[in-house]
């Protein structure tokens, strides 16, 4: 047992996520209501609030992990969650901006067990809706009246630039036969970890934390975010479609160079060489080729490597959380959310 282990009396990670979702949703809806109707209808569909005709639904709106990290980080440094609500809404808007664009770029027709926005409204409309959410995120921060708003905008904008750079690298990898493990990790640090680090930094900033606390909590978020990406890439190959909302082997189908795939290709093993042969083809992998590719990644040791790296990164995140010297109750809840993020369905 460590000082971050969750006691039976502590709220579970799922309870914390439900609390955060309940706090953020009204403010998020109020922000989206300010969009032009053309953008609002698409955004609301994407968030799961209504169908393509505007009829309310009970669709899955996601776990709200990023805004919850903001709220918990604010509490961790002695602030109130409500004080950080504009920052929480902003990061959820940015996250969903990236999802709308990712679905278009990856050609994913399904998210959260329903058709993606571009599949319903068209590519151009979905891209514009994503742009609208990004602009709205900065507007929410600017209009918050919080003394840290200006610094928060700079911090969030920097994270978005890293996210875009990571996404650019990810797309570039699709055109290359060889990708190094180190550069693939750097891509994940930008595409995923940067925004999760910003969530914790923003929360600490809006909660009135010291510069050291803002920095340490940001590193906690970044390490957790990178661990999350390792796990997400494992689920992209072996995840249960009922849990992920995407077809089994979805990343392999498009010959995506995810972390475990790149590790397998770089392994210099027989399995890695055979996988490279499969990946040199054109078009989608299908049928038995998908099963073969998944088996080769595992035979090359990349599945175990990815699981091990996720655990190592979670340990590093916990070190930064301890170094932040924050409220122990909020720290335990931050840790519980990090564990939920990095130990999903393995």
Coordinates of C-alpha atoms in Angstrom, one line a residue:
X1 CA 0.0 0.0 0.0
X2 CA 1.3 3.5 -0.8
X3 CA 0.1 6.8 0.5
X4 CA -1.9 7.3 -2.7
X5 CA -3.9 4.0 -2.5
X6 CA -7.6 4.7 -2.3
X7 CA -9.2 3.8 1.0
X8 CA -12.7 2.2 1.1
X9 CA -14.1 5.5 2.4
X10 CA -12.7 7.4 -0.5
X11 CA -14.8 8.2 -3.6
X12 CA -14.1 5.7 -6.4
X13 CA -12.7 7.0 -9.7
X14 CA -16.1 6.4 -11.3
X15 CA -17.8 8.4 -8.6
X16 CA -15.3 11.2 -9.1
X17 CA -16.0 11.2 -12.8
X18 CA -19.7 11.3 -12.3
X19 CA -19.3 14.2 -9.9
X20 CA -17.2 16.1 -12.4
X21 CA -19.6 15.4 -15.3
X22 CA -22.5 16.7 -13.2
X23 CA -20.6 19.9 -12.4
X24 CA -19.2 20.5 -16.0
X25 CA -22.2 19.6 -18.1
X26 CA -24.5 22.6 -17.4
X27 CA -21.6 25.0 -18.1
X28 CA -20.5 23.1 -21.2
X29 CA -24.1 23.2 -22.6
X30 CA -24.3 26.9 -21.8
X31 CA -21.1 27.5 -23.7
X32 CA -22.2 25.4 -26.7
X33 CA -25.5 27.3 -26.8
X34 CA -23.6 30.4 -27.7
X35 CA -22.5 28.9 -31.0
X36 CA -24.2 29.7 -34.3
X37 CA -27.1 27.2 -34.9
X38 CA -25.2 25.5 -37.8
X39 CA -22.3 24.7 -35.5
X40 CA -24.4 24.1 -32.3
X41 CA -26.4 21.3 -34.0
X42 CA -23.3 19.4 -35.0
X43 CA -21.6 19.9 -31.6
X44 CA -24.6 18.8 -29.7
X45 CA -24.8 15.6 -31.8
X46 CA -21.2 14.9 -31.2
X47 CA -21.5 15.4 -27.5
X48 CA -24.4 12.9 -27.5
X49 CA -27.0 15.4 -26.4
X50 CA -29.3 14.9 -29.4
X51 CA -29.6 13.1 -32.7
X52 CA -29.0 14.5 -36.1
X53 CA -32.6 15.9 -36.1
X54 CA -32.1 17.7 -32.7
X55 CA -34.2 15.2 -30.8
X56 CA -32.7 14.7 -27.3
X57 CA -31.0 11.3 -26.7
X58 CA -29.3 9.5 -23.9
X59 CA -26.1 8.8 -25.9
X60 CA -22.8 8.3 -24.3
X61 CA -21.1 11.7 -23.8
X62 CA -17.7 10.3 -22.7
X63 CA -16.1 10.0 -19.3
X64 CA -15.1 13.7 -18.9
X65 CA -11.7 12.7 -17.7
X66 CA -10.0 15.9 -18.8
X67 CA -12.3 18.4 -17.1
X68 CA -12.3 16.2 -14.0
X69 CA -8.5 16.4 -13.9
X70 CA -8.8 20.2 -14.0
X71 CA -11.4 20.3 -11.1
X72 CA -9.4 17.9 -8.9
X73 CA -6.1 19.8 -9.5
X74 CA -7.8 23.0 -8.4
X75 CA -9.0 21.3 -5.2
X76 CA -5.6 19.7 -4.7
X77 CA -3.9 23.1 -4.3
X78 CA -6.5 24.4 -1.9
X79 CA -8.9 26.0 -4.4
X80 CA -12.5 25.4 -5.2
X81 CA -13.6 23.2 -8.1
X82 CA -16.1 25.9 -9.1
X83 CA -13.3 28.4 -9.6
X84 CA -11.7 26.2 -12.2
X85 CA -15.0 25.4 -14.1
X86 CA -14.1 27.7 -17.0
X87 CA -10.8 25.9 -17.5
X88 CA -12.6 22.5 -17.2
X89 CA -15.1 23.5 -19.9
X90 CA -12.3 24.9 -22.1
X91 CA -10.3 21.6 -22.1
X92 CA -13.4 19.6 -22.8
X93 CA -14.1 21.8 -25.8
X94 CA -10.5 21.5 -27.0
X95 CA -10.6 17.7 -26.6
X96 CA -13.7 17.4 -28.6
X97 CA -12.3 19.7 -31.3
X98 CA -9.5 17.2 -31.7
X99 CA -11.9 14.3 -31.8
X100 CA -14.0 15.8 -34.5
X101 CA -10.9 16.4 -36.6
X102 CA -9.4 13.0 -35.7
X103 CA -12.4 11.1 -36.9
X104 CA -12.2 12.9 -40.3
X105 CA -8.5 12.3 -40.7
X106 CA -8.6 8.7 -39.6
X107 CA -11.8 7.9 -41.5
X108 CA -13.5 6.5 -38.4
X109 CA -17.2 6.1 -39.0
X110 CA -18.1 5.2 -35.4
X111 CA -17.4 6.9 -32.0
X112 CA -19.1 6.0 -28.7
X113 CA -21.3 3.4 -30.4
X114 CA -22.9 5.8 -32.9
X115 CA -22.0 7.3 -36.3
X116 CA -19.3 10.1 -36.1
X117 CA -20.3 13.6 -36.9
X118 CA -18.6 13.7 -40.3
X119 CA -20.5 10.5 -41.3
X120 CA -23.8 12.2 -40.5
X121 CA -23.2 15.8 -41.5
X122 CA -20.3 15.5 -43.9
X123 CA -16.6 16.1 -43.7
X124 CA -16.6 19.9 -44.2
X125 CA -19.3 20.5 -41.6
X126 CA -17.6 18.4 -39.0
X127 CA -14.2 20.2 -39.6
X128 CA -16.0 23.6 -39.1
X129 CA -17.7 22.4 -36.0
X130 CA -14.3 21.3 -34.6
X131 CA -12.9 24.8 -35.4
X132 CA -15.9 26.4 -33.6
X133 CA -15.2 24.4 -30.5
X134 CA -11.6 25.4 -30.4
X135 CA -12.4 29.1 -30.8
X136 CA -15.1 28.7 -28.1
X137 CA -12.6 27.2 -25.7
X138 CA -10.4 30.3 -25.8
X139 CA -13.5 32.5 -25.5
X140 CA -14.6 30.7 -22.4
X141 CA -11.3 31.3 -20.7
X142 CA -11.1 34.9 -21.9
X143 CA -14.6 35.7 -20.6
X144 CA -14.1 33.9 -17.2
X145 CA -12.9 37.0 -15.4
X146 CA -10.5 34.8 -13.5
X147 CA -7.1 36.5 -12.7
X148 CA -5.3 33.6 -14.2
X149 CA -7.3 33.6 -17.5
X150 CA -4.5 35.2 -19.6
X151 CA -1.9 32.8 -18.4
X152 CA -4.4 30.0 -18.9
X153 CA -5.0 30.9 -22.5
X154 CA -1.2 30.9 -23.2
X155 CA -0.9 27.5 -21.4
X156 CA -3.8 25.9 -23.3
X157 CA -2.7 27.4 -26.7
X158 CA 0.7 25.9 -26.2
X159 CA -0.8 22.5 -25.5
X160 CA -2.9 22.7 -28.6
X161 CA 0.1 23.5 -30.7
X162 CA 1.8 20.4 -29.3
X163 CA -1.3 18.4 -30.0
X164 CA -1.4 19.5 -33.6
X165 CA 2.3 18.8 -34.0
X166 CA 1.8 15.3 -32.7
X167 CA -1.2 14.7 -34.9
X168 CA 0.9 15.9 -37.9
X169 CA 3.6 13.4 -37.0
X170 CA 1.0 10.6 -36.7
X171 CA -0.3 11.3 -40.1
X172 CA 3.2 11.5 -41.5
X173 CA 4.0 8.1 -40.1
X174 CA 1.3 6.6 -42.4
X175 CA 3.4 7.6 -45.4
X176 CA 6.7 6.0 -44.1
X177 CA 7.8 2.4 -44.1
X178 CA 10.1 3.0 -41.1
X179 CA 9.3 4.9 -37.8
X180 CA 11.5 4.8 -34.8
X181 CA 10.1 4.0 -31.3
X182 CA 11.5 7.2 -29.8
X183 CA 9.9 9.4 -32.4
X184 CA 6.6 7.5 -32.0
X185 CA 6.7 8.2 -28.3
X186 CA 7.4 11.9 -29.0
X187 CA 4.4 11.9 -31.2
X188 CA 2.2 10.5 -28.4
X189 CA 3.7 13.1 -26.0
X190 CA 2.3 15.8 -28.2
X191 CA -0.9 14.3 -29.5
X192 CA -2.2 13.0 -26.1
X193 CA 0.0 13.8 -23.1
X194 CA 0.3 17.6 -23.7
X195 CA -3.4 18.3 -23.3
X196 CA -3.7 16.0 -20.2
X197 CA -0.7 17.8 -18.7
X198 CA -2.3 21.1 -19.5
X199 CA -5.5 20.0 -17.7
X200 CA -3.7 19.5 -14.4
X201 CA -1.6 22.7 -14.8
X202 CA -4.7 24.7 -15.6
X203 CA -6.5 23.3 -12.6
X204 CA -3.7 24.2 -10.3
X205 CA -3.4 27.6 -11.9
X206 CA -7.1 28.4 -11.5
X207 CA -7.0 26.9 -8.0
X208 CA -4.3 29.4 -6.9
X209 CA -1.4 26.9 -6.7
X210 CA 2.2 27.8 -6.5
X211 CA 4.5 27.7 -9.6
X212 CA 6.0 24.4 -8.3
X213 CA 2.6 22.9 -7.8
X214 CA 1.5 24.0 -11.3
X215 CA 4.6 22.4 -12.7
X216 CA 4.5 19.1 -10.8
X217 CA 0.8 18.6 -11.4
X218 CA 1.5 19.3 -15.1
X219 CA 4.1 16.6 -15.2
X220 CA 1.7 14.2 -13.4
X221 CA -0.8 14.8 -16.1
X222 CA 1.7 14.4 -18.9
X223 CA 3.1 11.1 -17.6
X224 CA -0.5 9.8 -17.0
X225 CA -1.4 11.0 -20.5
X226 CA 1.5 9.1 -22.1
X227 CA 0.6 6.0 -20.1
X228 CA -3.0 6.4 -21.3
X229 CA -1.9 6.5 -24.9
X230 CA 0.1 3.3 -24.5
X231 CA -3.0 1.6 -23.1
X232 CA -5.3 3.2 -25.8
X233 CA -3.0 1.8 -28.5
X234 CA -3.2 -1.7 -26.9
X235 CA -7.0 -1.4 -27.0
X236 CA -6.8 -0.3 -30.6
X237 CA -5.6 -3.8 -31.4
X238 CA -7.1 -6.0 -28.6
X239 CA -9.9 -3.9 -27.1
X240 CA -13.4 -5.2 -26.7
X241 CA -15.6 -3.4 -29.2
X242 CA -18.4 -3.3 -26.6
X243 CA -16.1 -1.2 -24.4
X244 CA -14.2 0.8 -27.1
X245 CA -17.0 1.6 -29.5
X246 CA -14.7 0.6 -32.4
X247 CA -14.3 -2.6 -34.3
X248 CA -11.7 -5.1 -33.0
X249 CA -8.2 -4.6 -34.5
X250 CA -9.3 -1.1 -35.7
X251 CA -5.8 0.3 -35.7
X252 CA -4.4 -2.6 -37.7
X253 CA -7.1 -2.4 -40.3
X254 CA -5.7 0.9 -41.6
X255 CA -2.1 -0.1 -41.0
X256 CA -1.8 2.5 -38.3
X257 CA 1.7 2.8 -36.8
X258 CA 0.7 2.9 -33.2
X259 CA 3.1 2.4 -30.3
X260 CA 3.0 -1.4 -30.1
X261 CA 3.1 -1.7 -33.9
X262 CA 6.2 0.5 -34.2
X263 CA 7.8 -1.4 -31.3
X264 CA 7.1 -4.7 -33.1
X265 CA 8.4 -3.4 -36.4
X266 CA 11.6 -2.2 -34.7
X267 CA 12.1 -5.4 -32.7
X268 CA 14.3 -7.1 -35.4
X269 CA 12.5 -10.3 -34.7
X270 CA 11.1 -12.7 -37.2
X271 CA 7.6 -11.7 -36.2
X272 CA 8.5 -8.0 -36.7
X273 CA 9.8 -8.8 -40.2
X274 CA 6.6 -10.6 -41.1
X275 CA 4.5 -7.7 -39.8
X276 CA 6.6 -5.3 -41.9
X277 CA 5.6 -7.4 -44.9
X278 CA 1.9 -7.1 -44.1
X279 CA 2.2 -3.4 -43.5
X280 CA 4.0 -2.7 -46.9
X281 CA 0.7 -3.6 -48.7
X282 CA -1.9 -1.2 -49.9
X283 CA -5.5 -0.8 -48.8
X284 CA -7.1 -2.0 -45.6
X285 CA -6.1 -5.2 -43.8
X286 CA -9.1 -7.5 -43.5
X287 CA -10.1 -11.0 -42.4
X288 CA -7.4 -13.4 -41.4
X289 CA -4.7 -10.8 -42.1
X290 CA -6.0 -8.8 -39.1
X291 CA -5.7 -11.8 -36.8
X292 CA -2.2 -12.5 -38.2
X293 CA -1.0 -9.0 -37.7
X294 CA -2.3 -8.9 -34.1
X295 CA -0.5 -12.2 -33.4
X296 CA 2.7 -10.9 -34.9
X297 CA 2.7 -7.8 -32.7
X298 CA 2.3 -10.0 -29.6
X299 CA 4.9 -12.5 -30.7
X300 CA 7.4 -9.6 -31.2
X301 CA 6.9 -8.8 -27.5
X302 CA 5.3 -5.4 -28.2
X303 CA 2.0 -6.1 -26.3
X304 CA 3.9 -6.9 -23.1
X305 CA 6.3 -3.9 -23.7
X306 CA 3.3 -1.6 -24.0
X307 CA 1.7 -2.8 -20.8
X308 CA 5.1 -2.5 -19.0
X309 CA 5.7 1.0 -20.2
X310 CA 2.2 2.1 -19.1
X311 CA 2.9 0.8 -15.6
X312 CA 6.3 2.6 -15.5
X313 CA 4.8 5.9 -16.6
X314 CA 2.0 5.6 -14.0
X315 CA 4.7 5.2 -11.4
X316 CA 6.5 8.3 -12.6
X317 CA 3.2 10.2 -12.6
X318 CA 2.7 9.3 -8.9
X319 CA 6.2 10.6 -8.1
X320 CA 5.3 14.0 -9.5
X321 CA 1.9 13.9 -7.6
X322 CA 3.7 13.4 -4.3
X323 CA 6.3 16.1 -5.1
X324 CA 3.4 18.6 -5.6
X325 CA 2.7 18.5 -1.9
X326 CA -1.1 18.8 -2.4
X327 CA -4.2 18.0 -0.4
X328 CA -4.1 14.2 0.3
X329 CA -7.8 13.6 -0.4
X330 CA -7.6 15.3 -3.8
X331 CA -4.3 13.5 -4.5
X332 CA -5.8 10.1 -3.9
X333 CA -8.7 11.0 -6.2
X334 CA -6.3 12.2 -8.9
X335 CA -4.4 8.9 -8.5
X336 CA -7.6 6.9 -8.7
X337 CA -8.5 8.6 -12.0
X338 CA -5.0 8.0 -13.3
X339 CA -5.3 4.3 -12.5
X340 CA -8.7 4.1 -14.2
X341 CA -7.2 5.7 -17.3
X342 CA -4.1 3.5 -17.5
X343 CA -5.4 0.0 -16.5
X344 CA -8.5 -0.3 -18.7
X345 CA -9.5 -3.7 -19.9
X346 CA -6.0 -5.2 -20.2

